[in-house]
Amino acid sequence: MDVVVALIVFVFACTGHLTGVMGQAMALVSLLAAYFLSIPAGRALTGLLVTRMGFGPSVGYLLGRALAGTLIYMSLACFAHALNRRYGLDEQGQMKPWNRRWGAALGAVKGLALAFLALCVLDAFQATVETAAPRAYYAYQRSLSRHVVSRTNPLAELSVVEDVKAIRAVASNPEAVARLQSRLNVAELLAHPKVKALAEDEALAEAIRSGNYPQVLTNGRVRALMEDEEVIALAQRLDVMKSIREVAVELKLNHK
């Protein structure tokens, strides 16, 4: 995985050398603008993807942001390309030396940022990646980059929604709870007062059913759960969340 990160940085540095710092800078500005502008635009698309197309809230949120951001970025990138041609080339249409050198440096930074974001997504959805792409999962677990990403991941909360859905579905289902009673760590987590409170929260249940991702994350009981060190320690024990998800799938619980 670390070799892949290094390769991405190298490729972006070469691309920056060819396109120049102006092209790289304007593309970066376009990317940042697309990221922030996609927040309000992505919310509308998230609701559509969740309610009309059946995606889960986390996946719908990611797809909505990605689609909105891509459309915004492409529009701004065309404008950036025109500016680069106007000011970054000499009279013969060749790249100016300073433009090329600084372009390589900025390209390397962009490649590193892109690799970091990709690893953040992988880190946030490790359970899904382990099932869908086990080689990528185990490569990430053995990489040096994991130690940096896991401590600084801004997307860490994205996996919270899926965990909350599964925990709430199992905690509110007597058959599921009975199945897991023999697994001490899991039973201890399900018996925790803050976990039981999730099963009783009708506002949270409605937010999960409607795919209201922001409301789930800002729910008071969810925040209290996320900030409780005892609950976090229980959930992080070996196979606890895996066992909960497996039972939720086996019983076909409606935890969307």
PDB file of C-alpha atoms in Angstrom:
ATOM      1  CA  MET A   1       0.000   0.000   0.000  1.00  0.00           C
ATOM      2  CA  ASP A   2       2.863   2.394   0.789  1.00  0.00           C
ATOM      3  CA  VAL A   3       4.322   1.663  -2.675  1.00  0.00           C
ATOM      4  CA  VAL A   4       0.979   2.593  -4.245  1.00  0.00           C
ATOM      5  CA  VAL A   5       0.986   5.895  -2.337  1.00  0.00           C
ATOM      6  CA  ALA A   6       4.536   6.644  -3.535  1.00  0.00           C
ATOM      7  CA  LEU A   7       3.544   5.807  -7.115  1.00  0.00           C
ATOM      8  CA  ILE A   8       0.539   8.150  -6.960  1.00  0.00           C
ATOM      9  CA  VAL A   9       2.748  10.987  -5.687  1.00  0.00           C
ATOM     10  CA  PHE A  10       5.294  10.344  -8.465  1.00  0.00           C
ATOM     11  CA  VAL A  11       2.650  10.308 -11.208  1.00  0.00           C
ATOM     12  CA  PHE A  12       1.119  13.553  -9.959  1.00  0.00           C
ATOM     13  CA  ALA A  13       4.567  15.183  -9.757  1.00  0.00           C
ATOM     14  CA  CYS A  14       5.205  14.242 -13.396  1.00  0.00           C
ATOM     15  CA  THR A  15       1.785  15.553 -14.389  1.00  0.00           C
ATOM     16  CA  GLY A  16       2.498  18.810 -12.558  1.00  0.00           C
ATOM     17  CA  HIS A  17       5.809  19.139 -14.396  1.00  0.00           C
ATOM     18  CA  LEU A  18       3.951  18.874 -17.699  1.00  0.00           C
ATOM     19  CA  THR A  19       1.014  21.142 -16.852  1.00  0.00           C
ATOM     20  CA  GLY A  20       2.782  23.796 -14.766  1.00  0.00           C
ATOM     21  CA  VAL A  21       2.085  25.363 -11.398  1.00  0.00           C
ATOM     22  CA  MET A  22      -0.639  27.637 -12.740  1.00  0.00           C
ATOM     23  CA  GLY A  23      -2.606  24.745 -14.113  1.00  0.00           C
ATOM     24  CA  GLN A  24      -2.032  22.776 -10.912  1.00  0.00           C
ATOM     25  CA  ALA A  25      -2.936  25.713  -8.651  1.00  0.00           C
ATOM     26  CA  MET A  26      -6.107  26.556 -10.532  1.00  0.00           C
ATOM     27  CA  ALA A  27      -7.088  22.893 -10.570  1.00  0.00           C
ATOM     28  CA  LEU A  28      -6.490  22.754  -6.806  1.00  0.00           C
ATOM     29  CA  VAL A  29      -8.637  25.854  -6.261  1.00  0.00           C
ATOM     30  CA  SER A  30     -11.318  24.232  -8.399  1.00  0.00           C
ATOM     31  CA  LEU A  31     -11.062  21.054  -6.329  1.00  0.00           C
ATOM     32  CA  LEU A  32     -11.379  22.904  -3.017  1.00  0.00           C
ATOM     33  CA  ALA A  33     -14.295  24.963  -4.310  1.00  0.00           C
ATOM     34  CA  ALA A  34     -15.991  21.796  -5.542  1.00  0.00           C
ATOM     35  CA  TYR A  35     -15.443  20.155  -2.146  1.00  0.00           C
ATOM     36  CA  PHE A  36     -17.091  22.939  -0.163  1.00  0.00           C
ATOM     37  CA  LEU A  37     -19.826  23.763  -2.683  1.00  0.00           C
ATOM     38  CA  SER A  38     -20.728  20.081  -2.894  1.00  0.00           C
ATOM     39  CA  ILE A  39     -21.827  20.124   0.762  1.00  0.00           C
ATOM     40  CA  PRO A  40     -25.155  21.934   0.156  1.00  0.00           C
ATOM     41  CA  ALA A  41     -25.565  20.463  -3.323  1.00  0.00           C
ATOM     42  CA  GLY A  42     -24.723  16.969  -2.095  1.00  0.00           C
ATOM     43  CA  ARG A  43     -27.402  17.056   0.612  1.00  0.00           C
ATOM     44  CA  ALA A  44     -30.160  17.314  -1.973  1.00  0.00           C
ATOM     45  CA  LEU A  45     -28.647  14.471  -3.994  1.00  0.00           C
ATOM     46  CA  THR A  46     -28.204  12.363  -0.848  1.00  0.00           C
ATOM     47  CA  GLY A  47     -31.922  12.555  -0.090  1.00  0.00           C
ATOM     48  CA  LEU A  48     -32.710  11.518  -3.658  1.00  0.00           C
ATOM     49  CA  LEU A  49     -30.274   8.589  -3.636  1.00  0.00           C
ATOM     50  CA  VAL A  50     -31.518   7.318  -0.275  1.00  0.00           C
ATOM     51  CA  THR A  51     -35.280   7.713  -0.724  1.00  0.00           C
ATOM     52  CA  ARG A  52     -35.603   6.985  -4.443  1.00  0.00           C
ATOM     53  CA  MET A  53     -32.757   4.577  -5.163  1.00  0.00           C
ATOM     54  CA  GLY A  54     -32.490   2.697  -1.870  1.00  0.00           C
ATOM     55  CA  PHE A  55     -28.888   3.499  -0.946  1.00  0.00           C
ATOM     56  CA  GLY A  56     -27.901   3.508   2.725  1.00  0.00           C
ATOM     57  CA  PRO A  57     -27.301   6.954   4.273  1.00  0.00           C
ATOM     58  CA  SER A  58     -23.502   6.665   4.342  1.00  0.00           C
ATOM     59  CA  VAL A  59     -23.220   5.431   0.756  1.00  0.00           C
ATOM     60  CA  GLY A  60     -25.859   7.912  -0.414  1.00  0.00           C
ATOM     61  CA  TYR A  61     -23.988  10.760   1.248  1.00  0.00           C
ATOM     62  CA  LEU A  62     -20.686   9.797  -0.361  1.00  0.00           C
ATOM     63  CA  LEU A  63     -22.244   9.341  -3.810  1.00  0.00           C
ATOM     64  CA  GLY A  64     -24.210  12.588  -3.541  1.00  0.00           C
ATOM     65  CA  ARG A  65     -21.128  14.583  -2.557  1.00  0.00           C
ATOM     66  CA  ALA A  66     -19.023  12.871  -5.227  1.00  0.00           C
ATOM     67  CA  LEU A  67     -21.528  13.544  -8.011  1.00  0.00           C
ATOM     68  CA  ALA A  68     -22.100  17.180  -7.046  1.00  0.00           C
ATOM     69  CA  GLY A  69     -18.375  17.771  -6.566  1.00  0.00           C
ATOM     70  CA  THR A  70     -17.496  16.231  -9.936  1.00  0.00           C
ATOM     71  CA  LEU A  71     -19.946  18.439 -11.830  1.00  0.00           C
ATOM     72  CA  ILE A  72     -18.725  21.589 -10.058  1.00  0.00           C
ATOM     73  CA  TYR A  73     -15.062  20.654 -10.518  1.00  0.00           C
ATOM     74  CA  MET A  74     -15.399  20.010 -14.246  1.00  0.00           C
ATOM     75  CA  SER A  75     -17.003  23.428 -14.782  1.00  0.00           C
ATOM     76  CA  LEU A  76     -14.288  25.262 -12.837  1.00  0.00           C
ATOM     77  CA  ALA A  77     -11.459  23.216 -14.392  1.00  0.00           C
ATOM     78  CA  CYS A  78     -12.385  24.405 -17.892  1.00  0.00           C
ATOM     79  CA  PHE A  79     -12.060  28.010 -16.730  1.00  0.00           C
ATOM     80  CA  ALA A  80      -8.726  27.232 -15.021  1.00  0.00           C
ATOM     81  CA  HIS A  81      -7.345  25.690 -18.218  1.00  0.00           C
ATOM     82  CA  ALA A  82      -8.083  28.884 -20.142  1.00  0.00           C
ATOM     83  CA  LEU A  83      -6.260  31.018 -17.543  1.00  0.00           C
ATOM     84  CA  ASN A  84      -3.213  28.745 -17.638  1.00  0.00           C
ATOM     85  CA  ARG A  85      -2.933  29.078 -21.403  1.00  0.00           C
ATOM     86  CA  ARG A  86      -3.163  32.857 -21.105  1.00  0.00           C
ATOM     87  CA  TYR A  87      -0.561  33.465 -18.365  1.00  0.00           C
ATOM     88  CA  GLY A  88       1.522  30.285 -17.980  1.00  0.00           C
ATOM     89  CA  LEU A  89       2.918  29.995 -21.516  1.00  0.00           C
ATOM     90  CA  ASP A  90       5.475  32.130 -23.338  1.00  0.00           C
ATOM     91  CA  GLU A  91       4.990  33.767 -26.732  1.00  0.00           C
ATOM     92  CA  GLN A  92       5.906  30.523 -28.512  1.00  0.00           C
ATOM     93  CA  GLY A  93       3.288  28.609 -26.539  1.00  0.00           C
ATOM     94  CA  GLN A  94       5.903  26.769 -24.446  1.00  0.00           C
ATOM     95  CA  MET A  95       5.672  26.244 -20.696  1.00  0.00           C
ATOM     96  CA  LYS A  96       7.662  28.836 -18.742  1.00  0.00           C
ATOM     97  CA  PRO A  97      10.493  27.209 -16.641  1.00  0.00           C
ATOM     98  CA  TRP A  98       9.246  28.517 -13.280  1.00  0.00           C
ATOM     99  CA  ASN A  99       5.780  27.295 -14.144  1.00  0.00           C
ATOM    100  CA  ARG A 100       7.102  23.790 -14.827  1.00  0.00           C
ATOM    101  CA  ARG A 101       9.311  23.457 -11.705  1.00  0.00           C
ATOM    102  CA  TRP A 102       6.715  24.643  -9.245  1.00  0.00           C
ATOM    103  CA  GLY A 103       4.122  22.562 -11.063  1.00  0.00           C
ATOM    104  CA  ALA A 104       6.036  19.376 -10.206  1.00  0.00           C
ATOM    105  CA  ALA A 105       6.193  20.358  -6.520  1.00  0.00           C
ATOM    106  CA  LEU A 106       2.510  21.192  -6.317  1.00  0.00           C
ATOM    107  CA  GLY A 107       1.633  18.035  -8.244  1.00  0.00           C
ATOM    108  CA  ALA A 108       3.429  15.931  -5.634  1.00  0.00           C
ATOM    109  CA  VAL A 109       1.456  17.645  -2.865  1.00  0.00           C
ATOM    110  CA  LYS A 110      -1.807  16.992  -4.705  1.00  0.00           C
ATOM    111  CA  GLY A 111      -0.911  13.339  -5.201  1.00  0.00           C
ATOM    112  CA  LEU A 112      -0.180  12.967  -1.503  1.00  0.00           C
ATOM    113  CA  ALA A 113      -3.494  14.632  -0.619  1.00  0.00           C
ATOM    114  CA  LEU A 114      -5.418  12.372  -3.002  1.00  0.00           C
ATOM    115  CA  ALA A 115      -3.761   9.245  -1.607  1.00  0.00           C
ATOM    116  CA  PHE A 116      -4.562  10.422   1.919  1.00  0.00           C
ATOM    117  CA  LEU A 117      -8.250  10.927   1.083  1.00  0.00           C
ATOM    118  CA  ALA A 118      -8.462   7.501  -0.560  1.00  0.00           C
ATOM    119  CA  LEU A 119      -6.914   5.899   2.518  1.00  0.00           C
ATOM    120  CA  CYS A 120      -9.337   7.841   4.739  1.00  0.00           C
ATOM    121  CA  VAL A 121     -12.277   6.288   2.882  1.00  0.00           C
ATOM    122  CA  LEU A 122     -10.683   2.850   3.179  1.00  0.00           C
ATOM    123  CA  ASP A 123     -10.043   3.422   6.888  1.00  0.00           C
ATOM    124  CA  ALA A 124     -13.613   4.615   7.547  1.00  0.00           C
ATOM    125  CA  PHE A 125     -15.181   1.556   5.905  1.00  0.00           C
ATOM    126  CA  GLN A 126     -12.740  -1.182   6.878  1.00  0.00           C
ATOM    127  CA  ALA A 127     -15.492  -3.725   7.580  1.00  0.00           C
ATOM    128  CA  THR A 128     -16.946  -3.292   4.087  1.00  0.00           C
ATOM    129  CA  VAL A 129     -13.528  -3.310   2.415  1.00  0.00           C
ATOM    130  CA  GLU A 130     -12.507  -6.470   4.295  1.00  0.00           C
ATOM    131  CA  THR A 131     -15.445  -8.296   2.690  1.00  0.00           C
ATOM    132  CA  ALA A 132     -15.401  -6.688  -0.762  1.00  0.00           C
ATOM    133  CA  ALA A 133     -11.641  -6.366  -1.301  1.00  0.00           C
ATOM    134  CA  PRO A 134      -9.719  -8.427   1.277  1.00  0.00           C
ATOM    135  CA  ARG A 135      -6.350  -7.909  -0.440  1.00  0.00           C
ATOM    136  CA  ALA A 136      -6.691  -4.122  -0.213  1.00  0.00           C
ATOM    137  CA  TYR A 137      -7.797  -4.432   3.410  1.00  0.00           C
ATOM    138  CA  TYR A 138      -4.834  -6.561   4.514  1.00  0.00           C
ATOM    139  CA  ALA A 139      -2.394  -4.447   2.495  1.00  0.00           C
ATOM    140  CA  TYR A 140      -3.694  -1.376   4.316  1.00  0.00           C
ATOM    141  CA  GLN A 141      -3.406  -3.094   7.710  1.00  0.00           C
ATOM    142  CA  ARG A 142       0.288  -3.836   7.048  1.00  0.00           C
ATOM    143  CA  SER A 143       1.129  -0.378   5.695  1.00  0.00           C
ATOM    144  CA  LEU A 144       2.933   2.420   7.522  1.00  0.00           C
ATOM    145  CA  SER A 145       0.364   4.919   6.213  1.00  0.00           C
ATOM    146  CA  ARG A 146      -2.339   3.326   8.379  1.00  0.00           C
ATOM    147  CA  HIS A 147      -0.773   4.739  11.540  1.00  0.00           C
ATOM    148  CA  VAL A 148      -1.026   8.296  10.188  1.00  0.00           C
ATOM    149  CA  VAL A 149      -4.469   7.965   8.612  1.00  0.00           C
ATOM    150  CA  SER A 150      -6.152   6.249  11.559  1.00  0.00           C
ATOM    151  CA  ARG A 151      -5.138   9.110  13.880  1.00  0.00           C
ATOM    152  CA  THR A 152      -6.174  11.966  11.574  1.00  0.00           C
ATOM    153  CA  ASN A 153      -9.062  10.577   9.500  1.00  0.00           C
ATOM    154  CA  PRO A 154     -11.718  13.298   8.945  1.00  0.00           C
ATOM    155  CA  LEU A 155     -14.129  10.675   7.551  1.00  0.00           C
ATOM    156  CA  ALA A 156     -14.086   8.484  10.651  1.00  0.00           C
ATOM    157  CA  GLU A 157     -17.667   9.412  11.529  1.00  0.00           C
ATOM    158  CA  LEU A 158     -18.997   8.068   8.210  1.00  0.00           C
ATOM    159  CA  SER A 159     -18.852   4.509   9.526  1.00  0.00           C
ATOM    160  CA  VAL A 160     -20.722   5.550  12.662  1.00  0.00           C
ATOM    161  CA  VAL A 161     -24.089   5.583  10.885  1.00  0.00           C
ATOM    162  CA  GLU A 162     -23.747   1.980   9.720  1.00  0.00           C
ATOM    163  CA  ASP A 163     -22.626   0.889  13.191  1.00  0.00           C
ATOM    164  CA  VAL A 164     -25.497   2.747  14.865  1.00  0.00           C
ATOM    165  CA  LYS A 165     -27.999   1.166  12.460  1.00  0.00           C
ATOM    166  CA  ALA A 166     -26.741  -2.345  13.194  1.00  0.00           C
ATOM    167  CA  ILE A 167     -26.452  -1.839  16.963  1.00  0.00           C
ATOM    168  CA  ARG A 168     -29.917  -0.311  17.214  1.00  0.00           C
ATOM    169  CA  ALA A 169     -31.493  -3.040  15.077  1.00  0.00           C
ATOM    170  CA  VAL A 170     -29.956  -5.831  17.153  1.00  0.00           C
ATOM    171  CA  ALA A 171     -30.509  -4.156  20.542  1.00  0.00           C
ATOM    172  CA  SER A 172     -34.229  -3.706  19.808  1.00  0.00           C
ATOM    173  CA  ASN A 173     -34.731  -7.301  18.620  1.00  0.00           C
ATOM    174  CA  PRO A 174     -35.155  -9.923  21.417  1.00  0.00           C
ATOM    175  CA  GLU A 175     -34.177 -12.844  19.170  1.00  0.00           C
ATOM    176  CA  ALA A 176     -30.971 -11.106  18.093  1.00  0.00           C
ATOM    177  CA  VAL A 177     -30.086 -10.255  21.698  1.00  0.00           C
ATOM    178  CA  ALA A 178     -30.717 -13.867  22.742  1.00  0.00           C
ATOM    179  CA  ARG A 179     -28.404 -15.161  20.008  1.00  0.00           C
ATOM    180  CA  LEU A 180     -25.591 -12.943  21.199  1.00  0.00           C
ATOM    181  CA  GLN A 181     -25.911 -13.574  24.941  1.00  0.00           C
ATOM    182  CA  SER A 182     -23.224 -16.269  24.815  1.00  0.00           C
ATOM    183  CA  ARG A 183     -20.708 -13.787  23.439  1.00  0.00           C
ATOM    184  CA  LEU A 184     -19.732 -11.872  26.560  1.00  0.00           C
ATOM    185  CA  ASN A 185     -18.211  -8.796  24.934  1.00  0.00           C
ATOM    186  CA  VAL A 186     -21.184  -8.373  22.603  1.00  0.00           C
ATOM    187  CA  ALA A 187     -23.728  -8.980  25.362  1.00  0.00           C
ATOM    188  CA  GLU A 188     -21.967  -6.417  27.549  1.00  0.00           C
ATOM    189  CA  LEU A 189     -22.170  -3.823  24.781  1.00  0.00           C
ATOM    190  CA  LEU A 190     -25.866  -4.490  24.093  1.00  0.00           C
ATOM    191  CA  ALA A 191     -26.654  -4.260  27.814  1.00  0.00           C
ATOM    192  CA  HIS A 192     -25.039  -0.841  28.155  1.00  0.00           C
ATOM    193  CA  PRO A 193     -27.615   1.857  29.125  1.00  0.00           C
ATOM    194  CA  LYS A 194     -26.566   4.170  26.290  1.00  0.00           C
ATOM    195  CA  VAL A 195     -27.000   1.380  23.742  1.00  0.00           C
ATOM    196  CA  LYS A 196     -30.435   0.561  25.138  1.00  0.00           C
ATOM    197  CA  ALA A 197     -31.310   4.246  24.841  1.00  0.00           C
ATOM    198  CA  LEU A 198     -30.742   4.038  21.074  1.00  0.00           C
ATOM    199  CA  ALA A 199     -33.417   1.357  20.759  1.00  0.00           C
ATOM    200  CA  GLU A 200     -35.922   3.627  22.519  1.00  0.00           C
ATOM    201  CA  ASP A 201     -35.217   6.765  20.473  1.00  0.00           C
ATOM    202  CA  GLU A 202     -38.027   7.132  17.923  1.00  0.00           C
ATOM    203  CA  ALA A 203     -36.540  10.303  16.428  1.00  0.00           C
ATOM    204  CA  LEU A 204     -33.350   8.370  15.679  1.00  0.00           C
ATOM    205  CA  ALA A 205     -35.363   5.506  14.197  1.00  0.00           C
ATOM    206  CA  GLU A 206     -37.133   7.910  11.845  1.00  0.00           C
ATOM    207  CA  ALA A 207     -33.839   9.571  10.856  1.00  0.00           C
ATOM    208  CA  ILE A 208     -32.393   6.138   9.999  1.00  0.00           C
ATOM    209  CA  ARG A 209     -35.470   5.112   8.000  1.00  0.00           C
ATOM    210  CA  SER A 210     -35.493   8.369   6.031  1.00  0.00           C
ATOM    211  CA  GLY A 211     -31.733   8.303   5.453  1.00  0.00           C
ATOM    212  CA  ASN A 212     -31.188  11.644   7.203  1.00  0.00           C
ATOM    213  CA  TYR A 213     -27.428  11.252   7.654  1.00  0.00           C
ATOM    214  CA  PRO A 214     -26.717  14.621   9.374  1.00  0.00           C
ATOM    215  CA  GLN A 215     -29.579  14.101  11.851  1.00  0.00           C
ATOM    216  CA  VAL A 216     -28.269  10.666  12.831  1.00  0.00           C
ATOM    217  CA  LEU A 217     -24.811  12.066  13.580  1.00  0.00           C
ATOM    218  CA  THR A 218     -26.165  15.058  15.528  1.00  0.00           C
ATOM    219  CA  ASN A 219     -28.606  12.970  17.575  1.00  0.00           C
ATOM    220  CA  GLY A 220     -27.871  13.534  21.267  1.00  0.00           C
ATOM    221  CA  ARG A 221     -27.881   9.850  22.174  1.00  0.00           C
ATOM    222  CA  VAL A 222     -25.615   8.961  19.262  1.00  0.00           C
ATOM    223  CA  ARG A 223     -23.162  11.703  20.256  1.00  0.00           C
ATOM    224  CA  ALA A 224     -23.230  10.489  23.867  1.00  0.00           C
ATOM    225  CA  LEU A 225     -22.487   6.961  22.644  1.00  0.00           C
ATOM    226  CA  MET A 226     -19.594   8.140  20.473  1.00  0.00           C
ATOM    227  CA  GLU A 227     -18.058  10.084  23.360  1.00  0.00           C
ATOM    228  CA  ASP A 228     -18.328   7.252  25.894  1.00  0.00           C
ATOM    229  CA  GLU A 229     -14.902   5.635  26.264  1.00  0.00           C
ATOM    230  CA  GLU A 230     -16.362   2.460  27.783  1.00  0.00           C
ATOM    231  CA  VAL A 231     -18.693   1.923  24.813  1.00  0.00           C
ATOM    232  CA  ILE A 232     -15.891   2.633  22.332  1.00  0.00           C
ATOM    233  CA  ALA A 233     -13.615   0.140  24.090  1.00  0.00           C
ATOM    234  CA  LEU A 234     -16.346  -2.522  23.992  1.00  0.00           C
ATOM    235  CA  ALA A 235     -17.111  -1.922  20.310  1.00  0.00           C
ATOM    236  CA  GLN A 236     -13.428  -2.128  19.377  1.00  0.00           C
ATOM    237  CA  ARG A 237     -12.910  -5.535  20.964  1.00  0.00           C
ATOM    238  CA  LEU A 238     -12.247  -8.409  18.613  1.00  0.00           C
ATOM    239  CA  ASP A 239     -15.225  -9.339  16.402  1.00  0.00           C
ATOM    240  CA  VAL A 240     -17.834  -7.412  18.458  1.00  0.00           C
ATOM    241  CA  MET A 241     -19.178  -5.268  15.609  1.00  0.00           C
ATOM    242  CA  LYS A 242     -18.638  -8.120  13.160  1.00  0.00           C
ATOM    243  CA  SER A 243     -20.878 -10.382  15.277  1.00  0.00           C
ATOM    244  CA  ILE A 244     -23.559  -7.700  15.516  1.00  0.00           C
ATOM    245  CA  ARG A 245     -23.560  -7.118  11.763  1.00  0.00           C
ATOM    246  CA  GLU A 246     -23.695 -10.851  11.023  1.00  0.00           C
ATOM    247  CA  VAL A 247     -26.752 -11.360  13.238  1.00  0.00           C
ATOM    248  CA  ALA A 248     -28.452  -8.307  11.745  1.00  0.00           C
ATOM    249  CA  VAL A 249     -27.944  -9.764   8.264  1.00  0.00           C
ATOM    250  CA  GLU A 250     -28.950 -13.311   9.247  1.00  0.00           C
ATOM    251  CA  LEU A 251     -32.234 -12.133  10.777  1.00  0.00           C
ATOM    252  CA  LYS A 252     -32.825  -9.681   7.918  1.00  0.00           C
ATOM    253  CA  LEU A 253     -33.432  -6.874  10.375  1.00  0.00           C
ATOM    254  CA  ASN A 254     -34.767  -3.666   8.946  1.00  0.00           C
ATOM    255  CA  HIS A 255     -32.042  -1.279  10.071  1.00  0.00           C
ATOM    256  CA  LYS A 256     -31.971   1.010   7.044  1.00  0.00           C
TER     257      LYS A 256
END
